[in-house]
Coordinates of C-alpha atoms in Angstrom, one line a residue:
X17 CA -38.0 -21.0 9.2
X18 CA -35.9 -20.0 12.1
X19 CA -33.0 -23.0 12.5
X20 CA -29.8 -23.4 13.6
X21 CA -27.6 -26.0 13.8
X22 CA -24.0 -26.3 16.2
X23 CA -22.1 -28.4 16.8
X24 CA -20.3 -29.5 19.8
X25 CA -18.8 -32.7 22.0
X26 CA -20.0 -35.3 24.5
X27 CA -18.2 -36.1 27.4
X28 CA -18.5 -39.8 27.7
X29 CA -15.3 -42.2 29.9
X30 CA -12.0 -40.8 27.1
X31 CA -14.5 -40.8 24.6
X32 CA -16.0 -37.3 22.4
X33 CA -19.0 -38.4 20.4
X34 CA -20.3 -35.7 18.3
X35 CA -23.1 -33.5 19.2
X36 CA -25.4 -31.5 16.9
X37 CA -27.2 -29.1 19.1
X38 CA -29.9 -28.0 17.2
X39 CA -32.1 -24.8 17.9
X40 CA -36.1 -23.9 16.6
X41 CA -37.1 -20.5 16.9
X42 CA -41.0 -20.8 16.6
X43 CA -44.1 -18.8 17.3
X44 CA -46.3 -18.8 20.0
X45 CA -45.6 -18.4 23.8
X46 CA -42.3 -18.0 24.9
X47 CA -41.2 -21.6 26.2
X48 CA -37.3 -22.7 26.4
X49 CA -37.6 -26.1 25.7
X50 CA -34.4 -28.8 25.9
X51 CA -34.6 -31.5 24.8
X52 CA -32.2 -34.7 24.1
X53 CA -31.4 -36.9 27.5
X54 CA -30.2 -33.8 29.1
X55 CA -29.6 -33.8 32.6
X56 CA -30.0 -31.7 35.7
X57 CA -26.2 -29.9 34.9
X58 CA -27.9 -29.5 31.2
X59 CA -31.4 -28.2 31.6
X60 CA -30.1 -24.9 34.4
X61 CA -28.5 -23.4 31.0
X62 CA -31.7 -22.3 30.6
X63 CA -31.1 -19.7 32.6
X64 CA -27.5 -19.5 32.3
X65 CA -27.6 -18.8 28.6
X66 CA -31.4 -16.2 29.2
X67 CA -28.5 -13.7 32.0
X68 CA -25.4 -14.3 29.5
X69 CA -26.9 -13.2 26.0
X70 CA -28.4 -10.3 27.8
X71 CA -25.2 -9.4 29.6
X72 CA -23.6 -9.4 26.9
X73 CA -26.0 -6.9 24.9
X74 CA -27.7 -9.0 22.4
X75 CA -31.4 -9.9 22.5
X76 CA -32.7 -13.1 24.1
X77 CA -36.4 -14.0 21.1
X78 CA -39.8 -13.9 22.8
X79 CA -40.6 -16.3 21.1
X80 CA -41.0 -20.3 21.1
X81 CA -37.1 -22.0 21.4
X82 CA -37.1 -25.5 21.3
X83 CA -33.3 -26.7 21.4
X84 CA -32.5 -30.5 20.9
X85 CA -29.0 -32.4 22.2
X86 CA -29.2 -34.9 19.1
X87 CA -29.0 -38.0 19.6
X88 CA -31.2 -38.4 21.8
X89 CA -30.1 -42.0 23.2
X90 CA -26.7 -40.2 24.6
X91 CA -26.8 -38.8 28.6
X92 CA -26.3 -35.6 28.3
X93 CA -24.3 -33.7 32.1
X94 CA -22.0 -31.0 32.6
X95 CA -21.9 -27.5 31.9
X96 CA -19.9 -27.4 28.4
X97 CA -23.6 -27.4 26.5
X98 CA -23.8 -23.4 27.5
X99 CA -22.3 -22.5 24.5
X100 CA -23.2 -24.1 21.9
X101 CA -27.0 -23.3 22.9
X102 CA -26.4 -19.2 23.2
X103 CA -24.5 -19.5 19.7
X104 CA -27.7 -21.4 18.4
X105 CA -30.3 -19.2 19.3
X106 CA -27.9 -16.2 18.1
X107 CA -27.5 -17.8 15.0
X108 CA -31.5 -18.9 14.1
X109 CA -32.6 -15.5 15.5
X110 CA -30.6 -13.6 13.0
X111 CA -28.0 -11.5 15.4
X112 CA -24.9 -14.1 13.7
X113 CA -24.8 -15.5 10.4
X114 CA -25.3 -19.2 9.5
X115 CA -22.6 -19.5 7.6
X116 CA -20.2 -19.1 10.5
X117 CA -20.8 -22.4 11.5
X118 CA -19.3 -24.8 9.5
X119 CA -16.4 -26.8 10.5
X120 CA -16.3 -25.5 14.0
X121 CA -17.1 -26.9 17.1
X122 CA -17.9 -24.7 20.4
X123 CA -17.7 -26.0 24.2
X124 CA -18.3 -24.0 27.3
X125 CA -19.7 -23.1 30.7
X126 CA -21.4 -19.5 30.6
X127 CA -21.2 -17.3 33.7
X128 CA -24.4 -14.8 34.1
X129 CA -22.5 -12.2 32.6
X130 CA -21.2 -13.8 29.5
X131 CA -18.2 -15.1 30.6
X132 CA -17.2 -18.1 29.1
X133 CA -15.6 -20.7 31.9
X134 CA -13.5 -23.9 31.7
X135 CA -14.8 -27.6 31.7
X136 CA -13.0 -30.6 32.8
X137 CA -12.5 -33.5 30.6
X138 CA -11.6 -31.5 26.8
X139 CA -8.7 -33.2 26.4
X140 CA -10.7 -36.0 24.3
X141 CA -12.7 -33.2 22.9
X142 CA -9.1 -31.7 21.0
X143 CA -8.4 -35.5 20.0
X144 CA -11.3 -36.2 18.5
X145 CA -11.5 -32.5 16.5
X146 CA -7.9 -32.6 15.7
X147 CA -8.5 -36.8 14.4
X148 CA -11.3 -34.6 12.3
X149 CA -9.3 -31.6 10.9
X150 CA -11.9 -29.6 12.3
X151 CA -12.2 -26.3 14.7
X152 CA -12.8 -25.9 17.9
X153 CA -14.0 -22.7 20.4
X154 CA -12.8 -23.7 23.8
X155 CA -12.4 -21.1 26.8
X156 CA -9.4 -19.4 27.3
X157 CA -8.6 -22.0 30.3
X158 CA -9.1 -24.7 29.0
X159 CA -5.3 -23.4 26.8
X160 CA -3.1 -26.3 28.6
X161 CA -4.9 -28.7 27.5
X162 CA -5.0 -27.8 23.5
X163 CA -1.0 -27.1 24.0
X164 CA -0.7 -30.2 25.5
X165 CA -2.2 -32.1 22.2
X166 CA -0.2 -29.6 19.7
X167 CA -3.5 -28.9 17.8
X168 CA -3.5 -25.5 16.5
X169 CA -6.9 -25.2 14.5
X170 CA -8.1 -25.2 18.2
X171 CA -9.8 -20.9 19.5
X172 CA -9.6 -19.8 23.0
X173 CA -12.8 -17.5 23.2
X174 CA -13.4 -15.1 26.7
X175 CA -16.2 -14.4 26.6
X176 CA -19.7 -14.9 24.3
X177 CA -19.1 -11.1 23.2
X178 CA -15.7 -11.8 21.7
X179 CA -16.7 -14.8 20.3
X180 CA -19.5 -13.1 18.4
X181 CA -17.6 -10.5 16.5
X182 CA -14.8 -13.4 15.6
X183 CA -17.4 -15.0 14.5
X184 CA -18.7 -11.8 12.6
X185 CA -15.3 -11.5 10.9
X186 CA -14.5 -8.6 13.1
X187 CA -11.7 -9.8 15.2
X188 CA -9.7 -12.7 16.2
X189 CA -9.6 -15.2 19.1
X190 CA -6.7 -16.4 20.5
X191 CA -5.1 -20.1 19.2
X192 CA -1.8 -21.6 19.5
X193 CA 0.4 -19.9 16.9
X194 CA 1.5 -23.1 15.1
X195 CA 1.0 -27.5 16.0
X196 CA 3.6 -28.7 18.3
X197 CA 4.9 -31.6 17.8
X198 CA 6.0 -33.0 21.2
X199 CA 7.0 -36.5 19.0
X200 CA 10.1 -33.9 18.1
X201 CA 10.2 -32.4 21.7
X202 CA 13.0 -35.1 24.5
X203 CA 10.8 -36.8 26.4
X204 CA 14.5 -36.6 29.0
X205 CA 12.4 -34.7 32.0
X206 CA 14.0 -34.2 34.8
X207 CA 12.2 -36.8 37.4
X208 CA 11.4 -34.0 40.1
X209 CA 10.9 -35.2 43.9
X210 CA 12.1 -39.1 42.6
X211 CA 15.0 -39.2 44.7
X212 CA 18.0 -41.4 44.2
X213 CA 18.8 -45.2 45.4
X214 CA 22.6 -43.8 46.6
X215 CA 20.1 -42.3 49.6
X216 CA 19.1 -45.6 51.2
X217 CA 21.8 -46.9 53.3
X218 CA 22.4 -50.8 52.2
X219 CA 19.3 -53.3 51.1
X220 CA 21.9 -54.2 48.5
X221 CA 19.0 -57.2 47.8
X222 CA 16.2 -55.4 47.6
X223 CA 17.9 -52.8 45.3
X224 CA 18.6 -55.5 42.7
X225 CA 15.1 -57.1 42.8
X226 CA 13.6 -53.2 41.8
X227 CA 15.6 -52.8 39.4
X228 CA 14.6 -56.1 37.8
X229 CA 11.2 -54.9 38.3
X230 CA 11.5 -51.9 36.5
X231 CA 13.2 -52.8 33.4
X232 CA 11.0 -55.8 33.3
X233 CA 8.2 -53.8 34.3
X234 CA 6.8 -56.6 36.8
X235 CA 5.0 -56.2 40.1
X236 CA 6.5 -56.0 43.0
X237 CA 5.9 -57.4 47.2
X238 CA 8.1 -56.2 49.3
X239 CA 8.7 -57.5 53.3
X240 CA 10.2 -56.8 56.0
X241 CA 9.4 -54.5 59.2
X242 CA 9.3 -51.7 60.3
X243 CA 11.6 -49.5 59.1
X244 CA 13.8 -51.1 56.8
X245 CA 13.3 -48.9 53.7
X246 CA 10.5 -50.4 52.3
X247 CA 8.5 -47.0 51.2
X248 CA 11.7 -45.5 50.4
X249 CA 12.6 -47.9 47.7
X250 CA 8.8 -48.1 46.7
X251 CA 9.1 -44.0 46.0
X252 CA 12.3 -43.8 44.1
X253 CA 11.6 -46.1 41.4
X254 CA 10.4 -43.3 39.3
X255 CA 14.0 -42.3 38.9
X256 CA 15.1 -45.7 37.4
X257 CA 12.1 -46.0 35.2
X258 CA 12.7 -44.2 31.8
X259 CA 9.6 -41.2 30.3
X260 CA 6.8 -41.5 28.8
X261 CA 6.9 -41.7 25.2
X262 CA 4.4 -39.1 23.2
X263 CA 1.2 -41.6 22.6
X264 CA 1.4 -42.9 26.5
X265 CA 1.8 -39.2 28.3
X266 CA -1.7 -38.1 26.1
X267 CA -3.2 -41.7 27.1
X268 CA -2.3 -40.8 30.2
X269 CA -3.0 -37.4 30.3
X270 CA -6.5 -37.9 29.1
X271 CA -7.5 -40.6 32.1
X272 CA -6.4 -37.3 34.2
X273 CA -8.6 -34.9 31.7
X274 CA -11.9 -37.1 32.3
X275 CA -10.9 -36.8 36.1
X276 CA -11.2 -33.3 36.1
X277 CA -7.3 -33.1 37.4
X278 CA -4.7 -31.5 35.4
X279 CA -1.2 -32.2 34.2
X280 CA 1.0 -29.4 33.4
X281 CA 3.2 -29.2 30.3
X282 CA 6.3 -29.5 32.6
X283 CA 5.6 -33.2 34.1
X284 CA 3.6 -34.4 30.5
X285 CA 6.4 -37.1 30.2
X286 CA 7.2 -38.0 33.5
X287 CA 5.4 -41.5 34.8
X288 CA 2.5 -41.1 38.0
X289 CA 3.1 -42.7 42.1
X290 CA -0.1 -42.7 43.0
X291 CA -0.1 -44.4 46.7
X292 CA -3.7 -44.8 48.3
X293 CA -4.4 -45.2 52.0
X294 CA -5.3 -48.1 53.0
X295 CA -8.9 -47.1 54.3
X296 CA -9.5 -46.3 51.1
X297 CA -12.6 -47.8 48.8
X298 CA -13.5 -50.1 46.4
X299 CA -14.4 -47.2 43.9
X300 CA -11.9 -45.1 44.8
X301 CA -9.0 -47.8 43.5
X302 CA -10.9 -49.0 40.1
X303 CA -13.7 -46.2 39.9
X304 CA -16.9 -45.9 39.8
X305 CA -19.7 -43.3 40.5
X306 CA -23.1 -42.5 39.4
X307 CA -21.0 -40.9 35.8
X308 CA -18.3 -43.8 36.1
X309 CA -14.9 -41.3 36.8
X310 CA -11.4 -43.2 36.6
X311 CA -9.9 -44.5 40.2
X312 CA -6.1 -45.0 40.7
X313 CA -5.6 -48.2 39.0
X314 CA -6.4 -45.7 36.1
X315 CA -4.8 -42.6 37.3
X316 CA -1.4 -45.3 37.4
X317 CA -1.3 -45.9 33.5
X318 CA 1.9 -46.8 32.4
X319 CA 3.2 -45.6 36.1
X320 CA 3.9 -46.6 39.5
X321 CA 0.6 -47.3 42.1
X322 CA 2.1 -48.3 45.4
X323 CA -0.1 -49.8 47.9
X324 CA 1.5 -49.2 51.7
X325 CA 0.7 -51.7 54.4
X326 CA -1.6 -53.7 51.6
X327 CA -2.3 -55.8 54.6
X328 CA -4.4 -53.5 56.6
X329 CA -6.8 -53.2 53.3
X330 CA -9.6 -55.5 52.9
X331 CA -9.4 -58.5 51.2
X332 CA -12.6 -57.8 49.2
X333 CA -10.0 -54.0 47.8
X334 CA -7.4 -55.8 46.7
X335 CA -9.2 -58.7 45.3
X336 CA -11.0 -56.1 43.3
X337 CA -7.4 -55.4 41.7
X338 CA -6.9 -59.2 40.4
X339 CA -8.9 -58.5 37.1
X340 CA -7.3 -55.2 35.7
X341 CA -4.0 -55.9 36.9
X342 CA -4.4 -59.5 33.5
X343 CA -6.2 -57.2 31.3
X344 CA -4.7 -54.2 31.9
X345 CA -8.4 -52.4 31.4
X346 CA -11.0 -51.9 34.0
X347 CA -14.8 -51.9 33.0
X348 CA -17.0 -49.7 35.0
X349 CA -21.1 -50.8 34.5
X350 CA -23.5 -48.0 36.1
X351 CA -27.3 -47.1 35.2
X352 CA -25.2 -44.2 33.4
X353 CA -22.8 -46.0 30.9
X354 CA -20.7 -48.4 30.7
X355 CA -17.4 -47.2 30.5
X356 CA -13.5 -49.0 29.8
X357 CA -10.4 -47.5 31.2
X358 CA -6.7 -48.3 30.9
X359 CA -5.1 -49.0 34.0
X360 CA -1.8 -50.8 32.3
X361 CA -0.5 -50.0 36.5
X362 CA 3.0 -52.1 37.6
X363 CA 2.1 -52.6 41.5
X364 CA 4.8 -51.7 44.1
X365 CA 2.9 -53.2 47.9
X366 CA 4.7 -53.5 51.1
X367 CA 4.2 -55.1 54.0
X368 CA 5.1 -56.0 57.6
X369 CA 5.4 -59.8 58.1
X370 CA 3.9 -60.2 61.4
X371 CA 1.4 -58.3 63.2
X372 CA 4.0 -57.3 64.9
X373 CA 5.6 -56.2 62.4
X374 CA 8.7 -58.3 63.1
X375 CA 8.5 -62.8 62.3
X376 CA 10.9 -62.4 65.2
X377 CA 8.6 -61.3 68.0
X378 CA 8.2 -63.0 70.3
X379 CA 5.0 -61.8 70.7
X380 CA 3.5 -63.2 67.4
X381 CA 3.3 -67.2 67.4
X382 CA 3.0 -68.8 63.9
X383 CA -0.8 -69.0 63.8
X384 CA -1.2 -65.5 64.3
X385 CA 1.5 -64.3 61.7
X386 CA -0.8 -67.1 59.4
X387 CA -4.2 -65.4 60.3
X388 CA -2.0 -62.1 59.4
X389 CA -1.0 -63.3 55.7
X390 CA -4.1 -64.9 55.0
X391 CA -5.7 -61.1 54.2
X392 CA -3.9 -61.5 51.4
X393 CA -5.7 -64.3 49.0
X394 CA -3.9 -66.4 47.4
X395 CA -4.9 -65.3 43.7
X396 CA -3.8 -62.3 44.5
X397 CA 0.0 -62.7 45.6
X398 CA 0.1 -65.1 42.6
X399 CA -0.6 -61.6 40.4
X400 CA 2.9 -60.5 42.2
X401 CA 6.7 -61.6 40.1
X402 CA 8.4 -61.3 43.2
X403 CA 8.2 -61.0 46.4
X404 CA 11.3 -59.1 48.1
X405 CA 12.5 -59.5 51.6
X406 CA 13.6 -56.5 52.9
X407 CA 15.4 -57.2 56.9
X408 CA 16.6 -54.9 59.4
X409 CA 19.9 -53.7 58.6
X410 CA 22.8 -54.9 60.0
X411 CA 25.4 -53.8 63.4
X412 CA 27.5 -51.0 61.8
X413 CA 25.4 -50.5 58.2
X414 CA 24.3 -46.9 59.3
X415 CA 27.5 -45.8 60.4
X416 CA 29.5 -46.8 57.5
X417 CA 28.8 -43.3 55.9
X418 CA 31.6 -43.8 52.8
X419 CA 30.8 -46.4 51.0
X420 CA 29.7 -46.1 47.4
X421 CA 26.2 -46.5 46.5
X422 CA 24.8 -46.9 42.7
X423 CA 23.2 -44.0 41.4
X424 CA 20.3 -43.7 40.3
X425 CA 21.4 -43.1 36.8
X426 CA 23.3 -45.4 36.4
X427 CA 20.9 -48.3 37.1
X428 CA 18.1 -45.8 35.3
X429 CA 20.3 -47.0 32.0
X430 CA 20.9 -50.5 32.6
X431 CA 17.5 -50.0 32.9
X432 CA 16.2 -48.7 29.7
X433 CA 19.1 -50.7 27.4
X434 CA 16.5 -53.8 29.4
X435 CA 14.0 -52.6 27.8
X436 CA 14.7 -52.0 24.7
X437 CA 16.1 -55.5 24.1
X438 CA 12.9 -56.6 25.4
X439 CA 10.8 -54.3 22.7
X440 CA 13.2 -55.3 20.0
X441 CA 12.8 -59.3 20.3
X442 CA 9.2 -59.2 21.0
X443 CA 7.5 -55.7 20.6
X444 CA 6.7 -56.1 24.8
X445 CA 8.2 -56.2 27.9
X446 CA 8.9 -59.5 29.8
X447 CA 5.7 -59.2 32.0
X448 CA 3.5 -59.8 29.1
X449 CA 4.6 -62.9 28.0
X450 CA 2.4 -65.2 27.5
X451 CA 3.3 -68.8 28.6
X452 CA 2.7 -70.6 24.9
X453 CA 5.5 -67.3 23.9
X454 CA 8.1 -68.9 27.0
X455 CA 7.5 -72.1 25.8
X456 CA 8.2 -71.8 21.9
X457 CA 11.4 -69.3 22.8
X458 CA 13.7 -72.0 23.4
X459 CA 15.7 -69.7 25.6
X460 CA 15.7 -72.3 28.8
X461 CA 17.9 -76.1 29.0
X462 CA 15.1 -78.8 29.5
X463 CA 16.0 -79.4 32.8
X464 CA 16.4 -76.4 34.0
X465 CA 12.6 -76.3 33.7
X466 CA 12.4 -80.2 35.9
X467 CA 14.4 -78.3 38.3
X468 CA 11.8 -75.4 38.4
X469 CA 8.4 -77.7 38.1
X470 CA 10.2 -79.6 41.4
X471 CA 11.3 -76.6 43.3
X472 CA 7.4 -75.1 42.3
X473 CA 6.1 -78.3 43.6
X474 CA 7.7 -78.4 46.8
X475 CA 6.2 -74.9 47.5
X476 CA 3.0 -75.1 46.2
X477 CA 3.0 -73.3 44.1
X478 CA 0.4 -72.4 41.0
X479 CA 0.9 -72.8 37.0
X480 CA 0.8 -68.5 36.8
X481 CA 3.9 -68.6 39.2
X482 CA 5.5 -71.1 37.1
X483 CA 5.8 -68.7 34.0
X484 CA 6.0 -65.5 36.3
X485 CA 9.2 -67.4 37.8
X486 CA 10.4 -67.7 34.0
X487 CA 10.0 -64.0 32.9
X488 CA 11.6 -63.1 35.8
X489 CA 14.6 -65.3 34.7
X490 CA 14.1 -63.8 31.0
X491 CA 14.3 -59.9 32.6
X492 CA 17.5 -61.0 34.7
X493 CA 18.6 -62.0 31.6
X494 CA 18.1 -59.2 29.7
X495 CA 19.3 -56.8 32.6
X496 CA 22.8 -58.8 32.2
X497 CA 22.5 -59.0 27.9
X498 CA 23.0 -62.2 28.0
X499 CA 20.5 -64.7 25.0
X500 CA 20.0 -67.9 26.3
X501 CA 18.5 -68.3 30.2
X502 CA 21.0 -70.7 32.6
X503 CA 20.0 -72.3 35.6
X504 CA 21.5 -69.4 37.7
X505 CA 19.0 -67.1 36.4
X506 CA 16.0 -69.4 37.1
X507 CA 17.6 -69.9 40.9
X508 CA 17.9 -65.9 41.2
X509 CA 14.3 -65.2 40.1
X510 CA 13.7 -68.0 43.3
X511 CA 14.8 -66.0 45.5
X512 CA 12.8 -63.6 44.9
X513 CA 9.7 -65.3 45.8
X514 CA 9.6 -64.5 49.8
X515 CA 6.3 -65.0 51.4
X516 CA 6.0 -68.5 49.7
X517 CA 8.8 -69.5 51.5
X518 CA 7.7 -67.8 54.8
X519 CA 3.9 -69.5 54.2
X520 CA 6.0 -72.9 53.6
X521 CA 7.8 -72.6 56.6
X522 CA 5.3 -71.3 58.8
X523 CA 2.9 -74.7 57.3
X524 CA 5.9 -76.8 57.8

């Protein structure tokens, strides 16, 4: 009985379940049957495999060929099954030894000439193979993915012919010479194109708010007239955020790999900054499609999602972000699959306070301003820990070019120290502190909490805002390296509620 079993892996979001390609050759009229829930792109592999085998000098069996992709209940898509199907046919027909297929997996798309083409989403495959310590053969153009993971049992095939020679023991395939221990490599990669906060004139209050947001991983909304530097401030937050560690960087690289995007080793540890346009749809932000792909919130995982002109986004699109901002993940259910993608992003947003740009513009009355601000729902605004007012620069600021400005490098050190204090104290950043943890912490004097509650009642804020102001006050104290929180820290945290005060004044 001519039968061969070849191991490969499927693409199921950030997971890579094992697939067994079973090939059976039997007598009868020549036929090529492919079963196991293959989609159109997999069914078309029959012609690619046939041409690749013939054009590399091998014999294509003129028999009844049955290929089963097990398990049969898992949908298969893409061209990644070409190579294991071809290897299975050659092994079943006796053209390569069956013994060479043990403890090795194959993934790759075949050209008609027999060349092995690259596939997307292979970082989850390499990670899964590394956990099970099995050898794996990938297209040579996917070498960068293996380098990022740092797994040295990966072999790279350029043609079907060279791979078969390797399986016969006649030659060697290129591989990573030695396992790369990314954990031992310094994460101090230069922050390319991140800019420096010293480039921005004035706006000291906004810079301090940005520093607090970076230190506690808080969501931030900046509000001000056009041209006051909101976008410049947002783009420079990367210059004061620490780089990713290896585990975080690998999570981000996996999401990019699934989405068909690449990350090179020079930017591996750098946080990602995603800036979608305000015409973006809900699917582009949260992810989706017939085969669910990661959206902008997942591509911003462990990084920054910047929404400029946030009031111009459709309200229902913004409200789709509310649940992922709380849970740190997004579950996408479609007919083909139900997938979960991580989305622990820091949201930075910017907007004008009025449809005319400036709240003092005589063309806009309070009713028009309220209608404009009502494009952002109350529950969505509750997700922001800080809302900053970024006003116009006072007269003389533009010509004061000799004033000393703190550089991002100096601010980044304070941010790093504050983050280390948080992780050492509770193992999480301040934005993740629960109400129970805040209540049991004994950081606040009871009289200060009564004072905070009175202010919240005057502004008509929610219980969520009550806890968020406490978290921001905790971050302010951490930046000053103070253990307990006093009323000055709470007052400073309350000063970063610009939109709440604006809405209160407009309704008064």
